[in-house]
CSV table of C-alpha atoms in Angstrom, one decimal:
chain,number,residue,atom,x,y,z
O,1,UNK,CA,88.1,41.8,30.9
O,2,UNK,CA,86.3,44.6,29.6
O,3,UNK,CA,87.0,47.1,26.4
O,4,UNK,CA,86.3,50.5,26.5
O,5,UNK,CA,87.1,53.6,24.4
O,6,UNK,CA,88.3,57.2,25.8
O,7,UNK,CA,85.6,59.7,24.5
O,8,UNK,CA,88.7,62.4,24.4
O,9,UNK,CA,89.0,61.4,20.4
O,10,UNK,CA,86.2,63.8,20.3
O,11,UNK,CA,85.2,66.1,23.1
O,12,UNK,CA,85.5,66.7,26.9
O,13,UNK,CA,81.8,67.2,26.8
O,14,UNK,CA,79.9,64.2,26.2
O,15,UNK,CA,76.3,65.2,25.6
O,16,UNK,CA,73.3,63.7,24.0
O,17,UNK,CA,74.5,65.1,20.3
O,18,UNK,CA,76.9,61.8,20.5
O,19,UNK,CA,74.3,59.2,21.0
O,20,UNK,CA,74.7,58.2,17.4
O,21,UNK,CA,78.5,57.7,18.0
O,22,UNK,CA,78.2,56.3,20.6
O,23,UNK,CA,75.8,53.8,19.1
O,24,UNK,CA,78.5,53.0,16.5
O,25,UNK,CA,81.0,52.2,19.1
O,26,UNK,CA,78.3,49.6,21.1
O,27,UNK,CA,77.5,48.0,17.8
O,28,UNK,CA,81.3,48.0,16.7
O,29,UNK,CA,81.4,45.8,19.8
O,30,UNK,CA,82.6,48.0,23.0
O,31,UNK,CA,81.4,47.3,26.8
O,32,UNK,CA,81.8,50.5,27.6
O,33,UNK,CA,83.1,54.3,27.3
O,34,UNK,CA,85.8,56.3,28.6
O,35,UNK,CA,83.7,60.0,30.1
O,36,UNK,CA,85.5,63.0,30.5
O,37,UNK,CA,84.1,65.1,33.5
O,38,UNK,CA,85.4,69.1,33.1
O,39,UNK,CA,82.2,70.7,33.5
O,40,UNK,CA,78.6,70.4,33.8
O,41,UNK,CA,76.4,69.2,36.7
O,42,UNK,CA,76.0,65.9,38.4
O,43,UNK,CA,72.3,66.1,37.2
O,44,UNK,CA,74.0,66.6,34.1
O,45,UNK,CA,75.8,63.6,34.2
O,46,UNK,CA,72.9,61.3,36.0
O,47,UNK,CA,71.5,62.2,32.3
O,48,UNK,CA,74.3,60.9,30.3
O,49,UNK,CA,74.2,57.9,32.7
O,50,UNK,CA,70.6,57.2,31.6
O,51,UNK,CA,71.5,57.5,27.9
O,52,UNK,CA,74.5,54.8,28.0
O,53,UNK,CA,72.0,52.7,29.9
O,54,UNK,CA,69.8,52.9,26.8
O,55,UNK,CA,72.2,52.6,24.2
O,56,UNK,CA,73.8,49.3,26.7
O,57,UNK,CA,77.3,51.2,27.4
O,58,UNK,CA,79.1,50.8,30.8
O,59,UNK,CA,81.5,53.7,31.5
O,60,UNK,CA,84.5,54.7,33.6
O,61,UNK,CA,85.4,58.4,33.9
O,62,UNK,CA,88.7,60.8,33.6
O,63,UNK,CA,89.9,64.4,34.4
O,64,UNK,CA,92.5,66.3,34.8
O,65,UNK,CA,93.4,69.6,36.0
O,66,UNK,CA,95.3,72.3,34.2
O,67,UNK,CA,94.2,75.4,36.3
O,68,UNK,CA,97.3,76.5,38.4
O,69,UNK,CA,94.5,78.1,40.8
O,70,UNK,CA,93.7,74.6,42.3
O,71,UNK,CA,97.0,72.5,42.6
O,72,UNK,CA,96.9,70.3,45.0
O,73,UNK,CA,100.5,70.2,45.8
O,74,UNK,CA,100.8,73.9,46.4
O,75,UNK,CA,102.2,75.8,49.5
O,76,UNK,CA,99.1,77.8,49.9
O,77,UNK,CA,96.9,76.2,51.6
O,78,UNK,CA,93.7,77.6,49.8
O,79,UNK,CA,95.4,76.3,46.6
O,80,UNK,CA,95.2,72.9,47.6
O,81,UNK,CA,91.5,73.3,49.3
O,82,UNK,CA,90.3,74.1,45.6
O,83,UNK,CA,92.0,71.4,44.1
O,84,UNK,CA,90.1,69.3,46.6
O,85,UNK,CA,86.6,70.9,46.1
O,86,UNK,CA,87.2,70.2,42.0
O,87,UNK,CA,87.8,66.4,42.7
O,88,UNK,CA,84.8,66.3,45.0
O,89,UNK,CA,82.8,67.7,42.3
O,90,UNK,CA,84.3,65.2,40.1
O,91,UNK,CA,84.0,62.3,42.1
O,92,UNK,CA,79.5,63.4,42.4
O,93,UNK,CA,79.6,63.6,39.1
O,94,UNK,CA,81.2,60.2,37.6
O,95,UNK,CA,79.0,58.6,40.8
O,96,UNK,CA,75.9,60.4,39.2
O,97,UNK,CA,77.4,58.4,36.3
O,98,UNK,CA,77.4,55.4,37.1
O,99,UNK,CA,81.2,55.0,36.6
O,100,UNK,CA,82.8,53.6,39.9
O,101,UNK,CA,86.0,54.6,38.1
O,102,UNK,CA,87.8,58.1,37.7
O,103,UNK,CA,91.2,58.2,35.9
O,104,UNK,CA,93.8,60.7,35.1
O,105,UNK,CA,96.7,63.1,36.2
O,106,UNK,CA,94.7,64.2,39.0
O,107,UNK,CA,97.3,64.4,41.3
O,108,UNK,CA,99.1,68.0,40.2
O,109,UNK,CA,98.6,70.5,37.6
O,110,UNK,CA,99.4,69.2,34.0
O,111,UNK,CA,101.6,71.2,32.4
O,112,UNK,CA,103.2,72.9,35.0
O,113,UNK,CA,106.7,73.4,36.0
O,114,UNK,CA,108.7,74.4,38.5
O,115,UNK,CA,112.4,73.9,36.9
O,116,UNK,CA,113.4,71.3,38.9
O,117,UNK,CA,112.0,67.7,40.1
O,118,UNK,CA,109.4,66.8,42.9
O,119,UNK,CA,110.3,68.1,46.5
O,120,UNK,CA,109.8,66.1,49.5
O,121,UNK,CA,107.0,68.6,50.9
O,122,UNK,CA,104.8,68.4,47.7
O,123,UNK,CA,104.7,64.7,47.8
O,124,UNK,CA,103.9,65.6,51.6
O,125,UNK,CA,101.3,68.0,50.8
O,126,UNK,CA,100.1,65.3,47.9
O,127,UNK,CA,99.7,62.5,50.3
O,128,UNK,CA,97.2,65.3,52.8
O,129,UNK,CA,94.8,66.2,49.7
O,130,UNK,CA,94.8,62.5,48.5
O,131,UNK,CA,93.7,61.4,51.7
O,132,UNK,CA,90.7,63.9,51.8
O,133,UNK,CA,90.0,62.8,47.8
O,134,UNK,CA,89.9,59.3,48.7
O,135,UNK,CA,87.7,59.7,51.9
O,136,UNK,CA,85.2,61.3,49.4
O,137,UNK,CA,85.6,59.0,47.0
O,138,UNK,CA,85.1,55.8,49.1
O,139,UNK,CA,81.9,57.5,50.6
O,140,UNK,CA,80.6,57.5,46.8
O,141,UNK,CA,81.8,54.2,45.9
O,142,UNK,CA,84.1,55.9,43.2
O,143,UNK,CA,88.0,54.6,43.0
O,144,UNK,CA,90.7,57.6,42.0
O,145,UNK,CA,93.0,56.1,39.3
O,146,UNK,CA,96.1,58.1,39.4
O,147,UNK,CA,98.0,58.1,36.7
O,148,UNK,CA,101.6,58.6,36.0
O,149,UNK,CA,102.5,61.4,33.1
O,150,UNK,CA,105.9,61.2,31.1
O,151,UNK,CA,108.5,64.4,32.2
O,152,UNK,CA,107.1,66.7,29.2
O,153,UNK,CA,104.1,66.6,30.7
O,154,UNK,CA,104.1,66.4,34.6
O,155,UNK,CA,106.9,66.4,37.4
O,156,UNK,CA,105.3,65.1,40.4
O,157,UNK,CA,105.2,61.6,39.2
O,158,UNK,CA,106.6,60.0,36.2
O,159,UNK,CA,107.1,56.3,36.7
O,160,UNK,CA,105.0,53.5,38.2
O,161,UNK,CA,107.6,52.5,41.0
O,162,UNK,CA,107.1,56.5,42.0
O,163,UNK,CA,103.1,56.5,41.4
O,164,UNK,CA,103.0,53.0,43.4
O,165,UNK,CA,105.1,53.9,46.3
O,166,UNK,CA,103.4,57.2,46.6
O,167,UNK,CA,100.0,55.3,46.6
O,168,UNK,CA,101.2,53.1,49.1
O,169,UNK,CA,102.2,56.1,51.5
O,170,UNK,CA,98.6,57.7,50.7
O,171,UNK,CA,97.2,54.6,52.3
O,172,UNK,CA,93.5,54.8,51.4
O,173,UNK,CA,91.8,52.1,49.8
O,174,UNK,CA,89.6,54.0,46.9
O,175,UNK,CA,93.3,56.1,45.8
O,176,UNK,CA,94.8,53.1,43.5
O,177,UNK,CA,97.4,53.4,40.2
O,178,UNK,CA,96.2,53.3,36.4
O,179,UNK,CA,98.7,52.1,34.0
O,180,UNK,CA,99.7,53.9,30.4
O,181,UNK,CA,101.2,52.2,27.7
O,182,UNK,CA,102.3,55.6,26.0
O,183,UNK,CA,103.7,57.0,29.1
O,184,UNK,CA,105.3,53.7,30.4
O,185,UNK,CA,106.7,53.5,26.5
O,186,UNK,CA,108.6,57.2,27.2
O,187,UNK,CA,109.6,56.7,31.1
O,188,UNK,CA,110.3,53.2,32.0
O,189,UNK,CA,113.3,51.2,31.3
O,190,UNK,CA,111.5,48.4,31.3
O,191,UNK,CA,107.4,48.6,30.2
O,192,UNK,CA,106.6,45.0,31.1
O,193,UNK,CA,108.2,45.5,34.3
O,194,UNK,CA,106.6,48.6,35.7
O,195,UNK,CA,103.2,47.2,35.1
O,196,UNK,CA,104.3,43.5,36.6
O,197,UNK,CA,105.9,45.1,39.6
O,198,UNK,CA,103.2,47.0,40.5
O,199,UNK,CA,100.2,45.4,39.1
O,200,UNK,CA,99.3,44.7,43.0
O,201,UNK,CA,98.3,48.7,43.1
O,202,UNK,CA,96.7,49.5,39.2
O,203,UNK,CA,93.0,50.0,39.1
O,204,UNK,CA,93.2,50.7,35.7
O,205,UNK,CA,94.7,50.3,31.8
O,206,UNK,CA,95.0,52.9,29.1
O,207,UNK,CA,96.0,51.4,25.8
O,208,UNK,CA,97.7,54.3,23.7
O,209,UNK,CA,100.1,53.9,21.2
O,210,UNK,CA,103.5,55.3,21.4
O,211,UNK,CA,102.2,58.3,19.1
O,212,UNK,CA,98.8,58.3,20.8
O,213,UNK,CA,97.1,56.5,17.5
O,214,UNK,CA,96.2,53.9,16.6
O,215,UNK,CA,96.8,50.9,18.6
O,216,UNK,CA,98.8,48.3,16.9
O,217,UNK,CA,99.9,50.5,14.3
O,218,UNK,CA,103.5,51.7,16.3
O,219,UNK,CA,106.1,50.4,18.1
O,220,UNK,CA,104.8,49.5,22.0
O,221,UNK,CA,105.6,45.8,22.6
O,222,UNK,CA,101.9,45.0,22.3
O,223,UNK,CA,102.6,40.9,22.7
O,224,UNK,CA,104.4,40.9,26.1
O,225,UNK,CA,102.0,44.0,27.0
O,226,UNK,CA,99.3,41.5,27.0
O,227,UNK,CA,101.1,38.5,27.8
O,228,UNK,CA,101.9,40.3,30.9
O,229,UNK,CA,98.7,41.8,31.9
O,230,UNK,CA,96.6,38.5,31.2
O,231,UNK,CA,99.2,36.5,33.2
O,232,UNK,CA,98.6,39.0,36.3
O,233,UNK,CA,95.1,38.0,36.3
O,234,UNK,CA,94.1,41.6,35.6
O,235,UNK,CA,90.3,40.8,34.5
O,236,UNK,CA,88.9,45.1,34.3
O,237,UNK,CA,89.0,47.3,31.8
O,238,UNK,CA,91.5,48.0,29.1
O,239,UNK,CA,90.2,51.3,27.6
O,240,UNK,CA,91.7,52.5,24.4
O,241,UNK,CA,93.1,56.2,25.0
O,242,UNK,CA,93.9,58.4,21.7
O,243,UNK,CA,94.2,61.7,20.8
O,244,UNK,CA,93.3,63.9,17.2
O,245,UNK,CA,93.5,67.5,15.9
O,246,UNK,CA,89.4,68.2,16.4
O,247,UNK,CA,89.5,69.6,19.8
O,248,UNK,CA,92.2,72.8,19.9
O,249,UNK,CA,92.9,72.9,23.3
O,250,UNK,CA,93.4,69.2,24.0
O,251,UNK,CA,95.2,69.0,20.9
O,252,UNK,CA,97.3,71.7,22.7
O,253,UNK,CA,97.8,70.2,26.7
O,254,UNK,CA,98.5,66.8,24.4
O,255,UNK,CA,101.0,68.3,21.7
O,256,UNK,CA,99.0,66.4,18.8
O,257,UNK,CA,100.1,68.6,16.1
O,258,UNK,CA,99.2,66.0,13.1
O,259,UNK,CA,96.3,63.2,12.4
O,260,UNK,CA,97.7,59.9,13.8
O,261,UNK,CA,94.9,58.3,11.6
O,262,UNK,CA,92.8,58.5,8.3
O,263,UNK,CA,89.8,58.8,10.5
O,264,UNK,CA,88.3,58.2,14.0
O,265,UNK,CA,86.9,55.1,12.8
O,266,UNK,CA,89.4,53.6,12.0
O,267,UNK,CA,91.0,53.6,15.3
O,268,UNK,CA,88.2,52.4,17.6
O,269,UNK,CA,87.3,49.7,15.0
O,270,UNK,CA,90.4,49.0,14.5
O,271,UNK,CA,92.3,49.3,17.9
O,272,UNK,CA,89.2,47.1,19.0
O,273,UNK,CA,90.3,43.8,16.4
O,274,UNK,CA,93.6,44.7,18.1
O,275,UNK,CA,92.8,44.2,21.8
O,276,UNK,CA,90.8,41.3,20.6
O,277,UNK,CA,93.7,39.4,18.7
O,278,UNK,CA,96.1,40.0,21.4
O,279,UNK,CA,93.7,39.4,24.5
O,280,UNK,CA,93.3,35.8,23.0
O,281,UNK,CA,96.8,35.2,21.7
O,282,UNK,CA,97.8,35.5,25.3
O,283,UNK,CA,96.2,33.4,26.7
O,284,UNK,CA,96.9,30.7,24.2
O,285,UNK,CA,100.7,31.5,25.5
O,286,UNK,CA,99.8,30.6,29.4
């Protein structure tokens, strides 16, 4: 198992001005950080790669895509041809990396609605552009974690037994599942279950708190969470995923409209004692 922290805290745009944060969080006692990919270069991000090497940081990547212009469930086909070349440029980039891991809502636009729920022809048109995704993606040695948003924030897939069946129907090995505890607190009748029942198909873990703070601090079921993850023989990364007021427009796409914490600090160092505590009280329970 391996911890890692989501870089979103602070900035879509990791750059060498972080190094001495991201110092802090190796010496705080992280394997590894969380990279958002929005814009830049794969040169660029070949770069950043070096500089984690450096500071002794492993890294998995995440995007998302909020441009209406590049939907890749659209009817027009063009539409959906975008949304393809983004993910392609996404996929170079966390390869330039070195992260064989890209996360997110990557499967529709996030935040946008049509009024009514998920037709049969965009989960059609989904399973065509996830296919060409994951034929890129398995040429780069990249895996697509596709994740599953609560209803306020996506409509195409909300729960894990929908994400799970729909990556089952996509059929390509590098298109796999990532599991959220903050959206699985909102959507699922049952957490434990949606993660247990579909572990077969998750690539990855995001460990949020139910108000996307700090972890340990709210009301997710944080002992079965792990009890049920060790016990599934899930040994990858669980990568802490919160959210603050410092970036406007992610505060925005999130709805963060208050500090969840007295600092930032505070919830790496602490959601990483967290993690810790639990990790190891769980297996004490096998």
């Amino acid at each position: 198992m391996k911890i890692g922290f989501c870089m979103f805290l602070w900035t879509t745009n990791v750059t060498g001005k972080h190094s001495r944060l991201l110092k802090d969080i190796k010496a705080t006692g992280y394997d590894g950080v969380e990279i958002p990919i929005f814009e830049g270069t794969p040169d660029d991000y070949k770069r950043l790669g070096e500089m984690l090497d450096r500071i002794g940081l492993e890294r998995t990547a995440v995007t998302a895509m909020g441009d209406p212009g590049m939907n890749l469930i659209s009817p027009d086909a063009a539409t959906r041809r975008k949304g393809v070349a983004y993910m392609k440029w996404a996929i170079d980039c966390a390869a330039a990396l070195g992260a064989n891991r890209l996360s997110g809502p990557v499967h529709s636009t996030l935040g946008a609605f049509t009024g009514v729920g998920p037709t049969a022809a965009e989960k059609k048109r989904s399973v065509g552009s996830q296919r060409a995704i994951g034929d890129h993606a398995g040429n780069r040695g990249v895996t697509i974690g596709l994740e599953a948003l609560n209803r306020f924030e996506c409509y195409l897939l909300n729960t894990m037994a929908d994400l799970s069946a729909h990556v089952d129907e996509i059929d390509r090995p590098h298109i796999k599942a990532m599991y959220d505890t903050f959206h699985a607190n909102i959507e699922e009748a049952d957490p434990i279950g949606a993660y247990t029942k579909h572990v077969n198909n998750i690539c990855h873990i995001h460990i949020s708190e139910n108000d996307r703070g700090v972890p340990g601090r709210g009301n997710i079921p944080w002992r079965k969470t792990f009890a049920a993850i060790r016990e599934s023989g899930y040994d990858d990364w669980l990568t802490i995923e919160a959210f603050g007021r410092g970036l406007k427009d992610l505060a925005a796409a999130t709805k963060v409209w208050r500090d969840f914490a007295e600092s930032p600090e505070a919830v790496y160092r602490e959601g990483l004692v967290h993690i810790r505590q639990h990790w190891k009280k769980a297996a004490k329970s096998r």
